[in-house]
Coordinates of C-alpha atoms in Angstrom, one line a residue:
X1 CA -24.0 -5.3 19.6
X2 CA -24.5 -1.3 19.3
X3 CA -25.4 0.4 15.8
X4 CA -22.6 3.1 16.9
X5 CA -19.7 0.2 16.9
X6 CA -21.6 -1.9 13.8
X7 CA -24.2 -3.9 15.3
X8 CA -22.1 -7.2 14.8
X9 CA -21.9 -6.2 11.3
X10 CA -18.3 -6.1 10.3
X11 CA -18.7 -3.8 7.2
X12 CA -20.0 -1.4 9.5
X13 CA -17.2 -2.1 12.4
X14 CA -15.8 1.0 14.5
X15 CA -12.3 1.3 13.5
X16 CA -9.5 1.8 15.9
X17 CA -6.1 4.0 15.7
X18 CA -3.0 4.1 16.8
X19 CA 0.2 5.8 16.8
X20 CA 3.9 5.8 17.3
X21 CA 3.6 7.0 20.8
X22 CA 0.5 4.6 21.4
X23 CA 1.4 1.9 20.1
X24 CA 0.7 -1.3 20.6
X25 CA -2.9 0.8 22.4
X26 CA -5.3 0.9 19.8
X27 CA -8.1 3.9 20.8
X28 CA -11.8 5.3 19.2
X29 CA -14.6 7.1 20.5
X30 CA -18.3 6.0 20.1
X31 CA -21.5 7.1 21.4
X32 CA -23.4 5.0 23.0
X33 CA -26.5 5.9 25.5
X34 CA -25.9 5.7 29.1
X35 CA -27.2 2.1 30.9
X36 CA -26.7 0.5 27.4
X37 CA -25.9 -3.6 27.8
X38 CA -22.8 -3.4 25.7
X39 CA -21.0 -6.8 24.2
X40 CA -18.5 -6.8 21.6
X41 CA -14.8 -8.2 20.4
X42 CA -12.1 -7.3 18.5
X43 CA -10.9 -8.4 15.4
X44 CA -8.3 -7.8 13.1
X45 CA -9.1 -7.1 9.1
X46 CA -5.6 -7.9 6.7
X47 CA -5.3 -5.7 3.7
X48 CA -5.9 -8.7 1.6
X49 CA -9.6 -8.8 3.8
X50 CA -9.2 -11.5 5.4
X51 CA -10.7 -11.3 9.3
X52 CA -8.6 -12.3 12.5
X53 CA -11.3 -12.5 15.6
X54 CA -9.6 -12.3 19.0
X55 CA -10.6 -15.9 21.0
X56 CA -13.0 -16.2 24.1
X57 CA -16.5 -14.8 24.7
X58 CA -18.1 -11.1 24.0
X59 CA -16.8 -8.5 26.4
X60 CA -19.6 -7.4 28.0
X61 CA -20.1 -4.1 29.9
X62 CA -22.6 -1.9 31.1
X63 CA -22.3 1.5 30.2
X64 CA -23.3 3.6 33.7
X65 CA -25.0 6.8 33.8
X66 CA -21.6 9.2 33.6
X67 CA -20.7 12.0 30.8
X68 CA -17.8 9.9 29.6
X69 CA -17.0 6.4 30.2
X70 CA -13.6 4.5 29.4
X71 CA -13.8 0.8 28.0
X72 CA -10.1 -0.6 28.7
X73 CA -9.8 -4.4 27.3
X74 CA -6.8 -7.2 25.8
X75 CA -6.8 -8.8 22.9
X76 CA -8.5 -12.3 23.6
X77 CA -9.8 -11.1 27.2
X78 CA -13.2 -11.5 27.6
X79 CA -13.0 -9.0 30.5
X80 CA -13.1 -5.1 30.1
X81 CA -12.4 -2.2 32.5
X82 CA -15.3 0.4 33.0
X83 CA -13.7 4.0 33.6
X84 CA -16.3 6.5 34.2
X85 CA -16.1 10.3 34.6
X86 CA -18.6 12.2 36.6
X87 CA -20.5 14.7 34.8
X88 CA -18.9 18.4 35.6
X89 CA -20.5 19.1 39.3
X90 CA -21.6 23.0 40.4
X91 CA -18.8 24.6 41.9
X92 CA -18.7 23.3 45.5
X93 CA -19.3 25.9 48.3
X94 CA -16.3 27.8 50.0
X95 CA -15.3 26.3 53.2
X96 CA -16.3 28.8 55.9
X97 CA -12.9 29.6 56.8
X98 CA -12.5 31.3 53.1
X99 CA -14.2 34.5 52.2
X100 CA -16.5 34.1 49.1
X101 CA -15.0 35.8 45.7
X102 CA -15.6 39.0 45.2
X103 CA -16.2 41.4 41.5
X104 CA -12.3 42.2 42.4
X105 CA -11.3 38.8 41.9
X106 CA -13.0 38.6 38.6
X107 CA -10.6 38.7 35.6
X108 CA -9.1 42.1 34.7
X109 CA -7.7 40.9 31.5
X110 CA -9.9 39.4 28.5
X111 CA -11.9 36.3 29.1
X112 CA -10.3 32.9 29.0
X113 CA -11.1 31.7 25.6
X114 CA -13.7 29.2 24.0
X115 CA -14.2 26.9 21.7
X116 CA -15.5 29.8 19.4
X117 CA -13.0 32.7 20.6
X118 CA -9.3 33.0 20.9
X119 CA -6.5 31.9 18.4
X120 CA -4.3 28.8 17.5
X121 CA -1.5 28.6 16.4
X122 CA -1.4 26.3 12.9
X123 CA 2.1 24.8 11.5
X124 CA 2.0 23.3 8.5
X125 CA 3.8 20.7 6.7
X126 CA 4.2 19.3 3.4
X127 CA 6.4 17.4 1.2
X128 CA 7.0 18.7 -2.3
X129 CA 9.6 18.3 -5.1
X130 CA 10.2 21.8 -6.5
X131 CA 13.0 23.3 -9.3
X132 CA 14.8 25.9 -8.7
X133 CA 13.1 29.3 -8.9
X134 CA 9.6 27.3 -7.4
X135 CA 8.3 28.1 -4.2
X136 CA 5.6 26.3 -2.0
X137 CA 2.5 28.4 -0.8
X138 CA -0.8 27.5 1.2
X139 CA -3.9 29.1 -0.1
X140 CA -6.9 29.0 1.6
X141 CA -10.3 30.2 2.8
X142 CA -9.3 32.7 5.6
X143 CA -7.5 36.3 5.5
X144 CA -4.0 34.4 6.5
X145 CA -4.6 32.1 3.5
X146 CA -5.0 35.0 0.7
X147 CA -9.0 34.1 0.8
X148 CA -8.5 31.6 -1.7
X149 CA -6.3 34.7 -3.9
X150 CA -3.0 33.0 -4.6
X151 CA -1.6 36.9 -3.9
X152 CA -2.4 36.6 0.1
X153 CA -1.4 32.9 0.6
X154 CA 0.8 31.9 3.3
X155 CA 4.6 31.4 1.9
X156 CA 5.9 28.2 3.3
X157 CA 10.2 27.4 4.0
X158 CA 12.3 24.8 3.5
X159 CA 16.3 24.8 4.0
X160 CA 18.9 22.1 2.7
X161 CA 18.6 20.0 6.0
X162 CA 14.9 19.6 6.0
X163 CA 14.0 20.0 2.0
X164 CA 11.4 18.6 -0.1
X165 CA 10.0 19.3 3.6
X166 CA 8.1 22.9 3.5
X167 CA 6.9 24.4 6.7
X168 CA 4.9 27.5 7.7
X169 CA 3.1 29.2 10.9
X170 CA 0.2 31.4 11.1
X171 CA -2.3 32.5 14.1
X172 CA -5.9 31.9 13.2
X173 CA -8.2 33.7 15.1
X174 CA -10.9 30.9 16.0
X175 CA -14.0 33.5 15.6
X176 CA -13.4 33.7 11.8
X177 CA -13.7 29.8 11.4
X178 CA -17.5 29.5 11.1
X179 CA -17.5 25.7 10.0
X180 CA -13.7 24.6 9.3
X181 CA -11.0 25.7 7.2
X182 CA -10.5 25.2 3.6
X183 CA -7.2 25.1 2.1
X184 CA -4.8 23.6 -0.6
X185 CA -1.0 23.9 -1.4
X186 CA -0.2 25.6 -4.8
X187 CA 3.7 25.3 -6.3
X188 CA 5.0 29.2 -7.4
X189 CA 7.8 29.7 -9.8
X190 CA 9.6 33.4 -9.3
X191 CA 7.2 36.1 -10.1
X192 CA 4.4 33.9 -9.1
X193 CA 3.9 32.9 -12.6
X194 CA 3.0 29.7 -13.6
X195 CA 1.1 28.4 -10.3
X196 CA 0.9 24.5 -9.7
X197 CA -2.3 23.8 -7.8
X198 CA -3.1 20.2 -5.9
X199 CA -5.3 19.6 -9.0
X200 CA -6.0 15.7 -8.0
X201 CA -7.5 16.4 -4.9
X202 CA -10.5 18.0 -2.8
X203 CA -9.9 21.2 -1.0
X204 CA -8.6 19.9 2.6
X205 CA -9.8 21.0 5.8
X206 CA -9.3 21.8 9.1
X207 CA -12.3 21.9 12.0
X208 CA -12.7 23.5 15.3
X209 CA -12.7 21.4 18.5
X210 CA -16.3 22.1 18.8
X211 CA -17.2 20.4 15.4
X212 CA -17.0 16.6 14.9
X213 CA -13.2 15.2 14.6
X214 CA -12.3 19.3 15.3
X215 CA -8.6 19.8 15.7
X216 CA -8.2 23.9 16.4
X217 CA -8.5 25.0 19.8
X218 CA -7.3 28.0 21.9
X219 CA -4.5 28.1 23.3
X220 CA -3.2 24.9 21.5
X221 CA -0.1 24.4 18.8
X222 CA -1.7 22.0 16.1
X223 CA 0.7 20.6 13.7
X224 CA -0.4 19.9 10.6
X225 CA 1.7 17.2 8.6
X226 CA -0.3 16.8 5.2
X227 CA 2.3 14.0 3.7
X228 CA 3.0 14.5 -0.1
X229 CA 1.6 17.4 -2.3
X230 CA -1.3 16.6 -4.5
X231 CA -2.2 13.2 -1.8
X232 CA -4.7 13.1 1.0
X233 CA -2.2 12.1 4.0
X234 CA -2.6 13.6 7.2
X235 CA -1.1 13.1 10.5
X236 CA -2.3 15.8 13.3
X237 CA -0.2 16.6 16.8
X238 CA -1.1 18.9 19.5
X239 CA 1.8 20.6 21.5
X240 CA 1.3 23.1 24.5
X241 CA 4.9 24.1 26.3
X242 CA 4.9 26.9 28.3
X243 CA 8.3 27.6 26.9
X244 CA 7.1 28.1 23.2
X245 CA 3.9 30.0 24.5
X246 CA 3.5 31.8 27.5
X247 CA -0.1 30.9 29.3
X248 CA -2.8 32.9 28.9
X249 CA -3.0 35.3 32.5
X250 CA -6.4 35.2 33.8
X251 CA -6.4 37.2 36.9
X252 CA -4.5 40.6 37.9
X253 CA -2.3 40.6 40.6
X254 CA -3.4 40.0 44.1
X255 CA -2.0 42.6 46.8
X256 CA -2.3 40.2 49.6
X257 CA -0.6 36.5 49.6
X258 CA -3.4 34.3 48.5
X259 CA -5.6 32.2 50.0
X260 CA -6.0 28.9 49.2
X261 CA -9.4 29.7 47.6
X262 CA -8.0 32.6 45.7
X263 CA -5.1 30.2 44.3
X264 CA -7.5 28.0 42.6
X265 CA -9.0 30.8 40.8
X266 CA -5.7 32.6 39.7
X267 CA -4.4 29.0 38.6
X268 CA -5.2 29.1 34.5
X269 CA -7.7 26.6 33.1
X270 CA -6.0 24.1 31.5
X271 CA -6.9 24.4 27.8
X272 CA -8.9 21.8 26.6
X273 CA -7.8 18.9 24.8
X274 CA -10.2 17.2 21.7
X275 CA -11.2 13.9 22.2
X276 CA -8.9 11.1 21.0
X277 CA -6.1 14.1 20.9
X278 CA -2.7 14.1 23.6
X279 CA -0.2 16.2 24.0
X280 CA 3.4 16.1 23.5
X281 CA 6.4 18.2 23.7
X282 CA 8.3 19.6 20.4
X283 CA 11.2 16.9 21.1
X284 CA 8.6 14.2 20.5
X285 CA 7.2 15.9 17.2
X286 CA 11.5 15.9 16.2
X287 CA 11.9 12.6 16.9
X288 CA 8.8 11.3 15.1
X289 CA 10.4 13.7 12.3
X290 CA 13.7 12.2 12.3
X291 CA 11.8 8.9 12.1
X292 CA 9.7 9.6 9.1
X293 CA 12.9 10.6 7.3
X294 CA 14.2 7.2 8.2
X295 CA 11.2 5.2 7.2
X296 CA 11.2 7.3 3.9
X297 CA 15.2 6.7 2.9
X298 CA 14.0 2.5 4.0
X299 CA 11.3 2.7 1.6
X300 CA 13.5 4.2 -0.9
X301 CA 15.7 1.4 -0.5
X302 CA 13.0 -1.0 -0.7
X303 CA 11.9 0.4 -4.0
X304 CA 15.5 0.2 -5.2
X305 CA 15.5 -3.5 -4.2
X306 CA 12.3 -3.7 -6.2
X307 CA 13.2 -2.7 -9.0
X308 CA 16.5 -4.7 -9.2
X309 CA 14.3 -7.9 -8.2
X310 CA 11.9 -7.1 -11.4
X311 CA 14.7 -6.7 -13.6
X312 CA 16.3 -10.1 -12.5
X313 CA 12.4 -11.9 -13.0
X314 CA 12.5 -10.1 -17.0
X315 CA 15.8 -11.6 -17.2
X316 CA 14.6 -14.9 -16.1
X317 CA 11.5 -14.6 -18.0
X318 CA 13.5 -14.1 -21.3
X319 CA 15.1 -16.9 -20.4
X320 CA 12.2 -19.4 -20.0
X321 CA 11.0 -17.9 -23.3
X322 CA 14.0 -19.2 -25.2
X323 CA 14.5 -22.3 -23.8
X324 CA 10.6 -23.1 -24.2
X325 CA 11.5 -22.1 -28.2
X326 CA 14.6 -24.7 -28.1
X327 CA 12.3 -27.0 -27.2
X328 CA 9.7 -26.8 -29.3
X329 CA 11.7 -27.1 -32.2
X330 CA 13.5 -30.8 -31.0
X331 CA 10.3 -31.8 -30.4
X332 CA 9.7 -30.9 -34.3
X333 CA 12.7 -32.8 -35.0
X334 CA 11.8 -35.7 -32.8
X335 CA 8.2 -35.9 -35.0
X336 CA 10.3 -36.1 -38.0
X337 CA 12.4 -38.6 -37.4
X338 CA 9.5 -41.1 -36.1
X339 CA 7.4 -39.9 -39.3
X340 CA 11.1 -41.6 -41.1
X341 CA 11.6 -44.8 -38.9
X342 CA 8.0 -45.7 -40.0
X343 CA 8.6 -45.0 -43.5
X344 CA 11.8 -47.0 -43.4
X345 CA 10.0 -49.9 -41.3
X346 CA 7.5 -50.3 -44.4
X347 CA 10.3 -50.2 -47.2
X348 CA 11.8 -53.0 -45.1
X349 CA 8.7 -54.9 -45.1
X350 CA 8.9 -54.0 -49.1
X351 CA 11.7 -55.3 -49.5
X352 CA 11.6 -58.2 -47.4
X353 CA 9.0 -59.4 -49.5
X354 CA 10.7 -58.7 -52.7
X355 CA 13.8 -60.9 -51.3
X356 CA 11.4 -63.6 -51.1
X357 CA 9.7 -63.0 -54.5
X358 CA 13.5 -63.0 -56.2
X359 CA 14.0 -66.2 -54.2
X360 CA 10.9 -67.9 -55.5
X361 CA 11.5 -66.8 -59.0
X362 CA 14.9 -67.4 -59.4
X363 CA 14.7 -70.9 -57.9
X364 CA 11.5 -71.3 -61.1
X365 CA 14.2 -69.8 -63.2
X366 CA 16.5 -72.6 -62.5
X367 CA 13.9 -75.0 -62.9
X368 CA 12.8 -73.3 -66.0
X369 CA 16.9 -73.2 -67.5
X370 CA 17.1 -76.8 -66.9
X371 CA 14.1 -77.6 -69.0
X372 CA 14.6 -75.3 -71.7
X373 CA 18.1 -77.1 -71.7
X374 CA 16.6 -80.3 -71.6
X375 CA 14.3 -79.1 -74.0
X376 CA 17.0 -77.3 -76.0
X377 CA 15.2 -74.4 -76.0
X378 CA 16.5 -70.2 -75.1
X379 CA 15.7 -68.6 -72.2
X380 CA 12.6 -68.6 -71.2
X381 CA 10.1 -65.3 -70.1
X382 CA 11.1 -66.2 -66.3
X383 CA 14.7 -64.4 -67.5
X384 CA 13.2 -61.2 -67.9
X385 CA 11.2 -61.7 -64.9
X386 CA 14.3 -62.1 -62.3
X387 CA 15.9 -59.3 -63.9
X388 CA 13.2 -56.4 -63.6
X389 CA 12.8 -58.2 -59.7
X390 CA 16.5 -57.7 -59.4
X391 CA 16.7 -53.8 -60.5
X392 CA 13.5 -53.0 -58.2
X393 CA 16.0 -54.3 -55.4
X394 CA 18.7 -52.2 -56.5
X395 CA 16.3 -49.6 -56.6
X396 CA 14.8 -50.0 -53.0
X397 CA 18.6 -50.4 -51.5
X398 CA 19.6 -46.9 -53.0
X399 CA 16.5 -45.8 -51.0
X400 CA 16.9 -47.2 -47.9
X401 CA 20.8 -45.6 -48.1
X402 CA 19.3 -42.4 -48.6
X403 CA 17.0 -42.3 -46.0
X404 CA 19.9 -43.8 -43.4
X405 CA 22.3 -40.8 -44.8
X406 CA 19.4 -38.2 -43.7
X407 CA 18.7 -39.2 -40.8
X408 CA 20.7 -38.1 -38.0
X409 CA 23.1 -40.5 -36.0
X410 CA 22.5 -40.7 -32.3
X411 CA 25.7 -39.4 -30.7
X412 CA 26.2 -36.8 -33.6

């Protein structure tokens, strides 16, 4: 019922995300004003468009006055779980048995970092089909990145166990990230001549935490997998192990044992975490890896299958094709021989009627013979007669042979 999650307009519906880890928890983030009467549902869109609504009434919640509120819900419940956060509170007061902090216990080291300050470390990833001699490179709009000059970008690695994967690691010092990063992956053949750019694409980017769907921030690992060179496909992990990266030390060392006070302010902040983001450990971001490489060799044996199954349809195909020839041409020769039965039925009709002409004639003829005897008389005009009738009879039986000679003999 809220513009922010489409107003009940599914067009303009607030898509949800998932992952291997989250799965089957499908997760977004909205903003929506505090006491708002929310209702919604779920539904589920098919790539071919057509729409799956979950069953039962509109969740309905009301959002409560808090800094950040989690909406928890199942598919076809018409219930939903209201989580809220309390806005950050001023610290509370030191309880009187603790001595208030002094400027000593102040950190002696640089300040934690922000948002704006400090430095993450960026891995990237890509998949790329090179030739021998060629060499994958990331160039980019900061100093690590060549400042968009091929000569300074970031040289990526690969190995027989993990190529057409490339991978590469740089520190980027958060200050010099004014709005986000801009970067693409360009192919290099030995002597960096001939450069291959991503010429199909729009620069890609990467945002601080502070900025709208950020993904830098202090203190964090942010793997980068881009997918395939010269394609938009992203997939972004945050790690933080305190075996890969020592934590940041914010206080100096305390020459008494520490109160319980103090140990809550030598106790590093936890860095913060972006919305929608979680964090994982490096065997995690390995197995997912290992996975991937699965899927891929699947689909590779899908597309092999594929392509069998379309030669098998072309082979049927040309199949179909002839036999739809074969018959088309009995069907001619079925036309022609009804076009010959009806041209022998009328001869027969002919020469029916001639048979009964000759009959008539020749029984005159007798009649005729035994008066011209009578008579004593020669043969009469009605001679003449039976004997053109009998040659047109001759005629028509050499006709009807021929026509029984051409035409074909069931069982032939």
């Amino acid at each position: 019922s809220h513009s922010a999650i489409g107003g009940w307009k599914v067009e303009k519906a607030l898509k949800l995300k998932t992952s291997s880890a989250l799965f089957p928890h499908w997760t977004t983030t909205a903003n929506i004003e505090p006491g708002t009467k929310l209702e919604f549902k779920c539904l589920i869109i098919k790539a071919n468009g057509d729409k799956h609504w979950e069953n039962g009434d509109n969740k309905k919640v009301d959002i409560p006055n808090s800094a950040a509120v989690q909406l928890e819900s199942q598919w076809g419940s018409s219930k939903a779980k209201v989580n809220a956060d309390a806005a950050p509170a001023a610290p509370a007061a030191a309880p009187a048995q603790a001595p208030a902090p002094q400027a000593a216990a102040q950190p002696t080291s640089a300040p934690a970092p922000s948002s704006g300050g400090g430095s993450a470390r960026l891995n990237f990833r890509i998949k790329c089909e090179t030739h021998s001699g060629e060499n994958v490179h990331v160039c980019g709009s900061l100093p690590g990145l060549g400042n968009w000059d091929p000569k300074g970008a970031l040289k990526l690695k690969t190995d027989k166990d993990n190529y057409p994967f490339w991978n590469g690691q740089m520190e980027v010092p958060l200050h010099l990230v004014k709005d986000c990063i801009r970067y693409k992956y360009v192919v290099f053949k030995d002597g960096n001549a001939g450069q291959r750019w991503e010429d199909s694409i729009a620069d890609r980017t990467l945002k601080p935490e502070k900025k709208a769907k950020g993904v830098l921030a202090p203190d964090l690992d942010t793997f980068v997998d881009d997918g395939s060179f010269n394609k938009l496909q992203r997939g972004v992990t945050y790690v933080r192990d305190a075996n890969e990266r020592p934590a940041t030390k914010m206080l100096a060392a305390a020459p008494a044992p520490p109160t319980p006070a103090t140990t809550a302010l030598a106790a590093p902040a936890p860095a913060a975490i972006p919305a929608g983001m979680q964090l994982v450990s490096m065997d995690q971001v390995r197995q997912w890896e290992a996975r991937v490489v699965e899927l891929e060799e699947e689909c590779d044996s899908l597309r092999g299958r594929l392509q069998e199954a379309e030669v098998t349809v072309d082979s049927l195909n040309r199949d179909l094709e002839e036999e739809r020839r074969q018959n088309e041409e009995i069907m001619q020769q079925m036309q022609f021989v009804e076009e010959l039965l009806t041209r022998m039925k009328k001869m027969e009709e002919q020469v029916s009627t001639l048979e009964e002409t000759k009959q008539v004639l020749v029984t005159r003829s007798e009649s005729m013979s035994n008066l011209a005897e009578a008579m004593n008389t020669g043969p009469s005009q009605a001679d003449s007669v039976t004997e053109s009738i009998e040659k047109g009879l001759a005629g028509a039986k050499e006709i009807l042979t021929s026509l029984d000679k051409k035409i074909p003999v069931a069982g032939r």
